[in-house]
Coordinates of C-alpha atoms and ligand atoms in Angstrom, one line a residue:
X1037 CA -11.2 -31.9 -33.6
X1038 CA -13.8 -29.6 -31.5
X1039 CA -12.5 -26.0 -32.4
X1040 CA -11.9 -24.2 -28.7
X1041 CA -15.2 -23.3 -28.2
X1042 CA -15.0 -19.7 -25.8
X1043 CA -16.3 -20.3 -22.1
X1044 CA -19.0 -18.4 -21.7
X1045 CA -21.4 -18.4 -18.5
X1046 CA -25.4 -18.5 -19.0
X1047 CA -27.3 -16.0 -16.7
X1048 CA -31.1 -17.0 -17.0
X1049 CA -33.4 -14.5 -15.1
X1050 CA -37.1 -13.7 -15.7
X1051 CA -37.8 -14.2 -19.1
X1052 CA -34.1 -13.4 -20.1
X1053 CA -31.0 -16.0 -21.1
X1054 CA -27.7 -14.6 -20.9
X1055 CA -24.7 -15.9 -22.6
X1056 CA -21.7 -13.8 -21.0
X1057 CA -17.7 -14.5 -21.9
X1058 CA -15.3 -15.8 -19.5
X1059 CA -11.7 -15.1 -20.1
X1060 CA -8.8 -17.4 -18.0
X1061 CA -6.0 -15.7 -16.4
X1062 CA -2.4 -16.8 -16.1
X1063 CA -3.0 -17.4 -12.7
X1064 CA -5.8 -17.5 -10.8
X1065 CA -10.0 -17.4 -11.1
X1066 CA -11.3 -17.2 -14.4
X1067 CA -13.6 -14.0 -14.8
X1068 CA -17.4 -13.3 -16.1
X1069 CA -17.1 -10.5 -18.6
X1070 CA -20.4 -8.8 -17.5
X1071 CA -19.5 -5.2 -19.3
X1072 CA -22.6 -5.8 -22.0
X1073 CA -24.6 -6.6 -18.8
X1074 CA -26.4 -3.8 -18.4
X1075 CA -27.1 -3.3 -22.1
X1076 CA -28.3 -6.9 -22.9
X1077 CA -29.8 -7.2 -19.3
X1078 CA -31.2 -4.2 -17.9
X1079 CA -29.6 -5.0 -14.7
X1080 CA -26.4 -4.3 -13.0
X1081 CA -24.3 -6.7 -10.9
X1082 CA -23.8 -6.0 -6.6
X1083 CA -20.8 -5.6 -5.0
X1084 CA -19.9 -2.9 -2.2
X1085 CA -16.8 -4.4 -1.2
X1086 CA -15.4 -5.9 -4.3
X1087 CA -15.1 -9.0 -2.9
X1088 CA -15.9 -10.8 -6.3
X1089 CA -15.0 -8.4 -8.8
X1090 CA -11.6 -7.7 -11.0
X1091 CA -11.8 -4.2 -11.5
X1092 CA -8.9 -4.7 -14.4
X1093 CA -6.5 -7.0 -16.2
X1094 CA -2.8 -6.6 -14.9
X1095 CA 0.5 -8.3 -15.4
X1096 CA 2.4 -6.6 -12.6
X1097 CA 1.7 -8.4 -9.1
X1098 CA 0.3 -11.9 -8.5
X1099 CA -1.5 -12.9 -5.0
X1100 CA -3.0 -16.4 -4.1
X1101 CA -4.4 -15.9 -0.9
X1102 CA -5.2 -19.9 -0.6
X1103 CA -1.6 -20.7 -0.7
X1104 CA 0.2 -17.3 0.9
X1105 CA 2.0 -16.3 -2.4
X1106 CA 3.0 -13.1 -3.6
X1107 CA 4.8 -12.5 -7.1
X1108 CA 6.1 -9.3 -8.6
X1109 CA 6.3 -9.6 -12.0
X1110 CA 6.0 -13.5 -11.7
X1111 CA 8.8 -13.5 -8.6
X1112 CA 8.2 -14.6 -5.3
X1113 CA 8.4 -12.1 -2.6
X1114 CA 10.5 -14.1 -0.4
X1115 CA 13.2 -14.3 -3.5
X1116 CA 13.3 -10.6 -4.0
X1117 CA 13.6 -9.8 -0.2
X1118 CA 16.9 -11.8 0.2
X1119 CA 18.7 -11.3 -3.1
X1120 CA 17.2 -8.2 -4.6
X1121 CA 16.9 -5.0 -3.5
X1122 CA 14.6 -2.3 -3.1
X1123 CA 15.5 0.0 -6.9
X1124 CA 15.7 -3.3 -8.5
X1125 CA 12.4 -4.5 -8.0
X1126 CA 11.2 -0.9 -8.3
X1127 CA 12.8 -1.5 -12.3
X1128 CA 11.3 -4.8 -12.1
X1129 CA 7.7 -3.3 -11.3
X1130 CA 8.0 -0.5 -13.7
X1131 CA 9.3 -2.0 -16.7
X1132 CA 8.2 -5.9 -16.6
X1133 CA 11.9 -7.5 -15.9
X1134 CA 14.8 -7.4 -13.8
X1135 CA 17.5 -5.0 -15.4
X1136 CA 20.9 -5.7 -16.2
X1137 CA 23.7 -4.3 -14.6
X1138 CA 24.2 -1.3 -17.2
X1139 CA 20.1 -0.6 -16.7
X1140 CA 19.9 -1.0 -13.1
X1141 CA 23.1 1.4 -13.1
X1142 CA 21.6 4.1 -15.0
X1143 CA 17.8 3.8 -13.7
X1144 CA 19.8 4.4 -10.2
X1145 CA 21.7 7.0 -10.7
X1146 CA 18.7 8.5 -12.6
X1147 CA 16.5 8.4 -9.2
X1148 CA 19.5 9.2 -6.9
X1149 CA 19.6 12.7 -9.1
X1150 CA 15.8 13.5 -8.7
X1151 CA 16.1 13.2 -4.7
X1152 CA 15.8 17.1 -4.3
X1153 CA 12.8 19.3 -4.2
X1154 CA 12.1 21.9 -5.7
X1155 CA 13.5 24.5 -2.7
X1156 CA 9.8 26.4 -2.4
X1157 CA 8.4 23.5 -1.2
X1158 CA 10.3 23.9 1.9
X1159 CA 7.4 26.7 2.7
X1160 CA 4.8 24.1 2.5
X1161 CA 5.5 22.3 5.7
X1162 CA 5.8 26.1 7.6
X1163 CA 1.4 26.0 6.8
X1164 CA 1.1 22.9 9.0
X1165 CA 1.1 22.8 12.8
X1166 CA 4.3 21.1 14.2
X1167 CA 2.2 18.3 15.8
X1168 CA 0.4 17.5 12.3
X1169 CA 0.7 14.1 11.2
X1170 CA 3.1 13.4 8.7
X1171 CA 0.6 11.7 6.8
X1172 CA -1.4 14.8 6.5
X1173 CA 1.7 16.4 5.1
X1174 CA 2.3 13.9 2.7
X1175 CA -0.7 14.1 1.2
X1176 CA -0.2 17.6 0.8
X1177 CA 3.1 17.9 -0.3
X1178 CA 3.1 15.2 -2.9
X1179 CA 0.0 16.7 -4.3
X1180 CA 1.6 20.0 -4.0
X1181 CA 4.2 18.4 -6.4
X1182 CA 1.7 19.1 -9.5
X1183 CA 2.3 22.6 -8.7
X1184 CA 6.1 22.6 -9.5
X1185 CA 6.6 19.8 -11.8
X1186 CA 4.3 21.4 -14.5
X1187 CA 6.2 19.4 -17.3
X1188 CA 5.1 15.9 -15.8
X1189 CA 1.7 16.4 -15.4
X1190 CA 0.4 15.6 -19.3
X1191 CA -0.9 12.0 -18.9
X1192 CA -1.1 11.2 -22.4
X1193 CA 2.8 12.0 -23.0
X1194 CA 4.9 9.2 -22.5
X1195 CA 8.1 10.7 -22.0
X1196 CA 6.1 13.2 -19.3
X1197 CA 4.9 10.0 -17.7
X1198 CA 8.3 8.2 -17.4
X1199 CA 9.4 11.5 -15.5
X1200 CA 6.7 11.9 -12.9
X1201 CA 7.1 8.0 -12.2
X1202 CA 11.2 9.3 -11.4
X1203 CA 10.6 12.3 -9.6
X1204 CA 7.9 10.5 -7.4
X1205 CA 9.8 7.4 -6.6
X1206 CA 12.8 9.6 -6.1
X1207 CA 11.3 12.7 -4.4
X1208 CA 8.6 11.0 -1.8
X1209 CA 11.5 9.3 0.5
X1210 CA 12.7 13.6 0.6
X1211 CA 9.2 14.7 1.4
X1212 CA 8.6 11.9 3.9
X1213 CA 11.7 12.8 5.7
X1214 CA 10.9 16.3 5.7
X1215 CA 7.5 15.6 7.1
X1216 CA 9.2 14.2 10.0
X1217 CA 11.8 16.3 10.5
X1218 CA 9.4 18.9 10.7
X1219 CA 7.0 17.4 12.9
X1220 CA 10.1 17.1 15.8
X1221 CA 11.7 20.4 15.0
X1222 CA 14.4 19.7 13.3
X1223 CA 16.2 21.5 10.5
X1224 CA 15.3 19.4 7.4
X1225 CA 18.3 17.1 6.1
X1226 CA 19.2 17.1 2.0
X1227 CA 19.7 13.9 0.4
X1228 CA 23.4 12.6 -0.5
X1229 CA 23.9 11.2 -3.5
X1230 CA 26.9 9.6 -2.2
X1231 CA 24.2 7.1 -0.5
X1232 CA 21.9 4.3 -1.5
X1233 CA 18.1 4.7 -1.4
X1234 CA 17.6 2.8 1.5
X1235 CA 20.3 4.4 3.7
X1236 CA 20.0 8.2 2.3
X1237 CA 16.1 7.9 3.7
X1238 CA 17.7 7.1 7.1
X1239 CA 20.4 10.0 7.0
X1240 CA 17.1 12.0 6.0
X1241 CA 15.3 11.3 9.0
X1242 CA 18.1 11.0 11.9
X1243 CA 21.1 12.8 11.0
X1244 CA 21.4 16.5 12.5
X1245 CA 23.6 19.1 10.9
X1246 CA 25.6 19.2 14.4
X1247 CA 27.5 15.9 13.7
X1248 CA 28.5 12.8 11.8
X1249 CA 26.2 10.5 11.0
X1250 CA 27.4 7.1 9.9
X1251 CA 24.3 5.0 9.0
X1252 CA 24.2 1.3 10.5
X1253 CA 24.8 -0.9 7.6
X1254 CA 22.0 -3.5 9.8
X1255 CA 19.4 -0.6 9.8
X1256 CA 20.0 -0.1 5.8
X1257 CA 19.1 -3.3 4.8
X1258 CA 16.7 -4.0 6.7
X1259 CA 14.5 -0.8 5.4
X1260 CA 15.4 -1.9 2.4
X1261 CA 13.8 -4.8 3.1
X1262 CA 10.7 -3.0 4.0
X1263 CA 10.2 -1.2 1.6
X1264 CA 10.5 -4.2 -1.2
X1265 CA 7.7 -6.0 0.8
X1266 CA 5.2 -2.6 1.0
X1267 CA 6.3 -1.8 -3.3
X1268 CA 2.9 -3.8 -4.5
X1269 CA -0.1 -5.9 -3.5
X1270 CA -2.6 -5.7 -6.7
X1271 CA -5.7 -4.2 -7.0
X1272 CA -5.8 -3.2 -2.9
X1273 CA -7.9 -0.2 -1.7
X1274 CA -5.3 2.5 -2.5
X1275 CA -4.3 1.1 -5.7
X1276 CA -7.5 1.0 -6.6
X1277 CA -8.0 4.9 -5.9
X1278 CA -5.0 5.6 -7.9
X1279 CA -6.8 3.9 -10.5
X1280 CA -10.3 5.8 -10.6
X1281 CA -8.5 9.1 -9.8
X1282 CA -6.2 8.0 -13.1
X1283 CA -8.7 7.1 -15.2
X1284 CA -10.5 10.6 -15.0
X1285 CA -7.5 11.5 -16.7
X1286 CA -6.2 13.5 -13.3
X1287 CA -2.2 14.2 -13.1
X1288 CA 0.0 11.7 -11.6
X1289 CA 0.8 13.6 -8.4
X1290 CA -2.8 13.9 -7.6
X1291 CA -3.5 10.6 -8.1
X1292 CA -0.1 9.3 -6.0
X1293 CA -1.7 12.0 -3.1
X1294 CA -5.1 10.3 -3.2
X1295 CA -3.2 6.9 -2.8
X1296 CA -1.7 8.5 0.1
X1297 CA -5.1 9.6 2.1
X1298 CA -6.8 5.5 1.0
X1299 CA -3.5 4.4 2.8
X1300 CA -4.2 6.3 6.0
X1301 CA -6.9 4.6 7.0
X1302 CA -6.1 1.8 9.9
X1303 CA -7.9 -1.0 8.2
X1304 CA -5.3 -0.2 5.0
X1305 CA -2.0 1.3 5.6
X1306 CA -2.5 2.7 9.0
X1307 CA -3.0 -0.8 10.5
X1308 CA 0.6 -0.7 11.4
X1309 CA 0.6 2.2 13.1
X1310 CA -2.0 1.1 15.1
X1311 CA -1.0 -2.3 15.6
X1312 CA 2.4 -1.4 17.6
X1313 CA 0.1 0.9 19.8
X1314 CA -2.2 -2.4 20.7
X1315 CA 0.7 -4.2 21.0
X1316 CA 1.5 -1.4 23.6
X1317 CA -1.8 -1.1 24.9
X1318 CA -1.4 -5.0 25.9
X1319 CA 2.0 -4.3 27.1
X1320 CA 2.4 -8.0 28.8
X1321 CA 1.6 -11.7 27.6
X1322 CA -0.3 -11.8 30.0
X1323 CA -3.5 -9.6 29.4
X1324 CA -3.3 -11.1 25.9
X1325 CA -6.2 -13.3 26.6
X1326 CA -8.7 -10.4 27.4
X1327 CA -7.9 -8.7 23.6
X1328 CA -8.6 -11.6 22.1
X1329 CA -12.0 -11.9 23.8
X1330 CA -12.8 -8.3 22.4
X1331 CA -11.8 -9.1 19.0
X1332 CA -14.2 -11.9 19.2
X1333 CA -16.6 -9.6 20.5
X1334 CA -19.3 -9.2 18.1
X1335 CA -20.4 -6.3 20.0
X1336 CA -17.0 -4.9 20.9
X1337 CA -15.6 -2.6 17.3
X1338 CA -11.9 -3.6 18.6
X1339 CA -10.3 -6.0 16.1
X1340 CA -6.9 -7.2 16.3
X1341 CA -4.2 -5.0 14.3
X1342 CA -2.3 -6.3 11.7
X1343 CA -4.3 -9.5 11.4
X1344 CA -6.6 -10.4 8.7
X1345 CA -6.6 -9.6 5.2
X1346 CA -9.5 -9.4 2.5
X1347 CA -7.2 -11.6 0.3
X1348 CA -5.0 -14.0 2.3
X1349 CA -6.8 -17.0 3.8
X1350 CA -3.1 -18.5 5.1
X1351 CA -0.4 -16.9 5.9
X1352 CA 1.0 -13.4 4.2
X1353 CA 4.1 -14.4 2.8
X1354 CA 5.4 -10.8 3.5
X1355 CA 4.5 -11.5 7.6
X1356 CA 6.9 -13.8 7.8
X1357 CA 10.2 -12.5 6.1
X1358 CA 9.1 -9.5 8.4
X1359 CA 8.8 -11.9 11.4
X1360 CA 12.2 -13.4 10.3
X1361 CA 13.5 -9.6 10.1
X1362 CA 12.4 -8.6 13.5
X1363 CA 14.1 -11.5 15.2
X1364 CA 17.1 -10.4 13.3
X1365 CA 17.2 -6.9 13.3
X1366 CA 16.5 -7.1 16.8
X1367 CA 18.8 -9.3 17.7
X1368 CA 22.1 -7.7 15.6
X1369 CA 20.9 -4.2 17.9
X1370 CA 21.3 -5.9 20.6
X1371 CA 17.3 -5.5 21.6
X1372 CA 17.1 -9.1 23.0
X1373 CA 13.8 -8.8 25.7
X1374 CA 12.0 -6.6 23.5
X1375 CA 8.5 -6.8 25.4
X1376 CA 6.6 -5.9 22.6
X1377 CA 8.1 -8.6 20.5
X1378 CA 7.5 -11.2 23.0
X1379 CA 4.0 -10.0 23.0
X1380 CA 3.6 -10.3 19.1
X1381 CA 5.0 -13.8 18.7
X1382 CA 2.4 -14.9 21.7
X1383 CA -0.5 -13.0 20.3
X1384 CA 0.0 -14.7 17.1
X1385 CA 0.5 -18.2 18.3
X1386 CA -2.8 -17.9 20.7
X1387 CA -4.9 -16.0 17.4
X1388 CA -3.8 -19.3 15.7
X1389 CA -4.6 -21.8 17.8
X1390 CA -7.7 -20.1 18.5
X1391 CA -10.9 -21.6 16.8
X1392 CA -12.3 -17.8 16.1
X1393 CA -9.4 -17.2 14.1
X1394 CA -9.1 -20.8 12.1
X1395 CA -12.3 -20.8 11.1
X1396 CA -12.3 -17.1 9.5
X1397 CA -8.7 -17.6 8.7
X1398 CA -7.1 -14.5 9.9
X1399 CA -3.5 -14.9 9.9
X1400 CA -1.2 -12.0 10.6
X1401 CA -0.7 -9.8 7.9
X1402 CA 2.3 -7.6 6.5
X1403 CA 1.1 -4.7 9.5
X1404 CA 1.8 -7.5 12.4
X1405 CA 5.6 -6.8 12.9
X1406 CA 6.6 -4.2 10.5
X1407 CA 5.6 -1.4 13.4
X1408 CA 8.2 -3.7 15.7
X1409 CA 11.7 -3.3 13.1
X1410 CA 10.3 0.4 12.6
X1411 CA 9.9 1.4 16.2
X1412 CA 13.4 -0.5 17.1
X1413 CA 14.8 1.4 13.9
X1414 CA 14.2 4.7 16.1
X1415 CA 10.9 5.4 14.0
X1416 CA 7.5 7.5 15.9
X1417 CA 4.5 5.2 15.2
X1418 CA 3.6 8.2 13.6
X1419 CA 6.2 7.6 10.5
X1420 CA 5.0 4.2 10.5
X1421 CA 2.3 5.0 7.5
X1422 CA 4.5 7.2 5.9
X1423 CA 7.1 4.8 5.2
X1424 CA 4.1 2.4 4.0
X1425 CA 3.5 4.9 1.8
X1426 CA 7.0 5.8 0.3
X1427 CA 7.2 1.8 -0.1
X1428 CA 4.3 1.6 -2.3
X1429 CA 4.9 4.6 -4.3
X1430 CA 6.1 2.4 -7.4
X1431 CA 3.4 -0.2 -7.3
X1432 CA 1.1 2.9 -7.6
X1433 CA 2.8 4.5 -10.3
X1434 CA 3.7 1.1 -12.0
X1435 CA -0.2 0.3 -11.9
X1436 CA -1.4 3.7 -13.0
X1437 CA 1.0 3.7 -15.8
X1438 CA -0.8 0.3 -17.0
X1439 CA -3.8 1.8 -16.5
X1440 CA -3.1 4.7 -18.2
X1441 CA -1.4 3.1 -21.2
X1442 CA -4.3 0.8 -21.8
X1443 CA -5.7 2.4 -25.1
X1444 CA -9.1 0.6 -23.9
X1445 CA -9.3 2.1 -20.5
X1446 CA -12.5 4.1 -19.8
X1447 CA -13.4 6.4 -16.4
X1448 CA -14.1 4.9 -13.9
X1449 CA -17.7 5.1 -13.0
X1450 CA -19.8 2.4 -10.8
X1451 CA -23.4 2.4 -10.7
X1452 CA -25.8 1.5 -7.4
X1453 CA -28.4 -0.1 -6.1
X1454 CA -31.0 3.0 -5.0
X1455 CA -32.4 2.8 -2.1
X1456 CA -34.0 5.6 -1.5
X1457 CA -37.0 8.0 -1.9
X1458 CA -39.0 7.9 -5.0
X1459 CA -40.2 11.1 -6.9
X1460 CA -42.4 13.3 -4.4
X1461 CA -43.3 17.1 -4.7
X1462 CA -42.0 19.8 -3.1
X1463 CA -44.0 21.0 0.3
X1464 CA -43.8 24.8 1.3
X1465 CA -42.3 25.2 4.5
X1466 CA -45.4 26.4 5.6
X1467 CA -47.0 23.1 4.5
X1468 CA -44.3 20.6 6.4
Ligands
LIG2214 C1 -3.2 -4.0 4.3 O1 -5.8 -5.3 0.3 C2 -4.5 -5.4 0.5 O2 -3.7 -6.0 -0.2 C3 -4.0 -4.5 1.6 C4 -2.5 -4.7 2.0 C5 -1.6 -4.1 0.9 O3 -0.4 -4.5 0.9 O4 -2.0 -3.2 0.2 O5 -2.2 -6.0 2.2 C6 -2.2 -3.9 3.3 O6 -4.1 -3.2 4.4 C7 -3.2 -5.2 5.2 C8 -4.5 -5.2 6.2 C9 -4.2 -4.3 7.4 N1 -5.4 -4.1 8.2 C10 -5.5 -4.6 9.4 O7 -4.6 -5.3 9.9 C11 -6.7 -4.2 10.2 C12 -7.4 -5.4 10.9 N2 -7.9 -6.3 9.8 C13 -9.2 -6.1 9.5 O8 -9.9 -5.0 9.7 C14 -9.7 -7.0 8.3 O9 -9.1 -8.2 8.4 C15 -9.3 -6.4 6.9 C16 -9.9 -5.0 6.7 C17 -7.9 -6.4 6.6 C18 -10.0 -7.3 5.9 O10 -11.4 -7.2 6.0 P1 -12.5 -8.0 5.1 O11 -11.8 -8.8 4.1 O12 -13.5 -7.1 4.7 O13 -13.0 -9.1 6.2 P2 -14.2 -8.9 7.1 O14 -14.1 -7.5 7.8 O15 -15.4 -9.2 6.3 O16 -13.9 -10.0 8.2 C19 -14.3 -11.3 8.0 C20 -14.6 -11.8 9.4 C21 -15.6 -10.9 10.2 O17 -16.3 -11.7 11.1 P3 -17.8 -12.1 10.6 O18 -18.6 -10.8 10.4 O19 -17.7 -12.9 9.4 O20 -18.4 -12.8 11.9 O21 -13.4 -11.8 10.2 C22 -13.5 -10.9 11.3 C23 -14.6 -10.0 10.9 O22 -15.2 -9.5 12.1 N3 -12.2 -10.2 11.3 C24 -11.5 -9.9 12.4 C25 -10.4 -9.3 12.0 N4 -10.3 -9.2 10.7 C26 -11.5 -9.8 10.2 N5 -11.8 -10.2 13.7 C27 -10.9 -9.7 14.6 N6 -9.7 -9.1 14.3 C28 -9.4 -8.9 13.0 N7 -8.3 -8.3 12.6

């Protein structure tokens, strides 16, 4: 019987024959092993964007943008969002398999007792102006974290990195709370233990000390929700900065903060912020027409919020539990001609209908009508990224911990393609 020969691809160029390995995944493309490249080659391989290129192997998330799916730890996203819940698939996403009762249990009431911060941190927030955005305070405070938690900052400890990976997942629901507490002028709120993750971030951010709160039970879930579909997406542009920052061998609150600022940015994280104020800025169905005619403007930088992804060429299978959680959500608050929801739903069944959009296969992605449950939760636009951010908290840490336990890893380093001067003298200023 032919032994299993190994796949290799041939690369012939100039006088040079290649024979580089290819190694099959579970799922998905098999990959060209080019890291002898350069040695055997004298060339490197191009790629700005990373549009072709696995930056690492990984067991923890799954995506098949062809089909829409999304698996954590081999589960389907729509699975988890209706019968797990958000700590469940953070011990899922950590550890590699749903938990029993007794684990889940202790791995609960282990985060529910890291929820406080360290009191001095309060005096962060006082150094930013009132009108900052939370997201610039997150990405200060959580970095500010390595400052206190000095005994969870030694990468190459295990135990020290099982207790950062607590405190953060624990801790960054506080800080985000905090951060917009602050920004209204409120006194911060303290977490209750008495509380489930979910519904102790909500008391965080709208209880007052001057009365009861009593958290809606409709509201709980349904951040819960949110936050399972924002936990982890792969290698995307944040993860990915977690990684580099990581693999220089940088402490894990640092490299959580620098996921934080990638996030920002409204083609990442922020796109949900800045989809709900599109959705805004078109106000009625019927000015949708003259948005879409800038988004296929060419020569117009406006694109269409929350639509489009880099992976998904169908839908994102997180868009539509969201899209199924708006109408409900909604509709239990008693929000029934909700404007900007009618505005959404339109938007999206134009886009798809609309050749532009088929051919380039820009479906709406997991930004489209999160902003819509958020703002009908009672959330600023402006907390939008933020709770992005404490959402994907885990998937960060649970890929940074691969990373970092990967007794092969290496920095991170790319090369480039130069493109600049070659070697000149210098000219005196008197000679220019
Ligand atoms: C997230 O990577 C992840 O997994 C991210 C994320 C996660 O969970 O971590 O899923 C979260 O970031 C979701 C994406 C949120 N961003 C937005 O909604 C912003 C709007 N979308 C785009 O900016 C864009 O679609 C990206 C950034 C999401 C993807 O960009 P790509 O893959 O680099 O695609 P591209 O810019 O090359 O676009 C391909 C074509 C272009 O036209 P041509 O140059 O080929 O003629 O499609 C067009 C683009 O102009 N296009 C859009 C568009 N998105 C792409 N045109 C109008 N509106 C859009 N939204």
């Amino acid at each position: 019987m032919a032994e299993n020969k190994p796949k290799t691809a041939t690369l012939s160029f100039g006088n040079k024959v290649l024979e580089l390995p290819m190694m099959s995944p579970v799922s998905g493309p098999d990959v060209i092993d080019i890291r002898k490249l350069y040695a055997e080659g004298d060339v490197f391989t191009y790629d700005p964007g990373f549009t072709s290129t696995a930056s690492c192997s990984s067991d923890i998330t799954f995506i098949d943008g062809d089909k829409g799916e999304l698996l954590y730890r081999g589960y389907p996203i729509d699975q988890l969002a209706e019968k797990s819940h958000y700590l469940e698939v953070c011990y899922l996403l950590l550890y590699g398999e749903l938990p029993t009762a007794v684990q889940l249990d202790a791995f609960e009431t282990r985060i529910t007792r890291h929820t406080m911060v360290h009191e001095q941190m309060h005096y962060f927030f006082r150094g930013f102006r009132r009108d900052s955005h939370p997201m610039a305070t997150m990405v200060g405070v959580v970095g500010a974290m390595s400052a206190f938690y000095h005994d969870s900052t030694d990468v190459n400890d295990p135990w020290q990195r099982e207790v950062a990976a607590i405190r953060m997942i624990a801790k960054v629901p506080t800080i985000a709370a905090m951060a917009y507490k602050y920004s209204i002028g409120q006194p911060f709120v303290y977490p209750k233990n008495s509380l489930d993750y979910a519904s102790n971030f909500i008391h965080m951010c709208f209880s007052v000390p001057a009365e009861d709160y009593e958290v809606n039970p409709i509201l709980s879930r349904a951040m819960d929700r949110i936050f399972t579909l924002h936990a982890d997406h792969e290698q995307n542009a944040s993860t990915s900065t977690v990684r580099l920052a990581g693999s220089s061998g940088a402490n894990p609150f640092a490299c959580i903060a620098a996921g934080i600022a990638c996030l920002w940015g409204p083609a990442h994280g922020g796109a949900n912020q800045a989809c709900l104020e599109m959705l805004r800025e078109i106000g009625t169905v019927d000015r949708i027409p003259e948005f879409i005619k800038r988004a296929k403007d060419k020569d117009d930088p406006f694109r269409l919020m929350g639509f489009g992804h880099r992976v998904y060429k169908n839908f994102d299978p997180r868009a539509k539990v969201m899209k199924e959680s708006a109408d409900e959500v909604l509709g239990l608050l008693g929000i029934e001609d909700n404007e900007t929801l009618k505005v959404a739903k339109e938007l999206e069944r134009i886009a798809l209908e609309d050749e532009y959009f088929v051919s380039k296969k820009l479906y709406p992605n997991v930004d489209f009508y999160s902003g819509i449950i958020l703002d009908a939760m009672g959330f600023p636009t402006s907390m939008f990224t933020p709770v992005f951010a404490l959402s994907r908290t885990v998937g960060w840490i649970a890929q940074w911990k691969e990373m970092i336990g990967d007794p092969t890893q290496k920095i991170g380093r790319p090369r480039q393609l130069y493109i600049g001067a070659s070697e000149r003298n210098y000219i005196d200023v008197e000679n220019r």
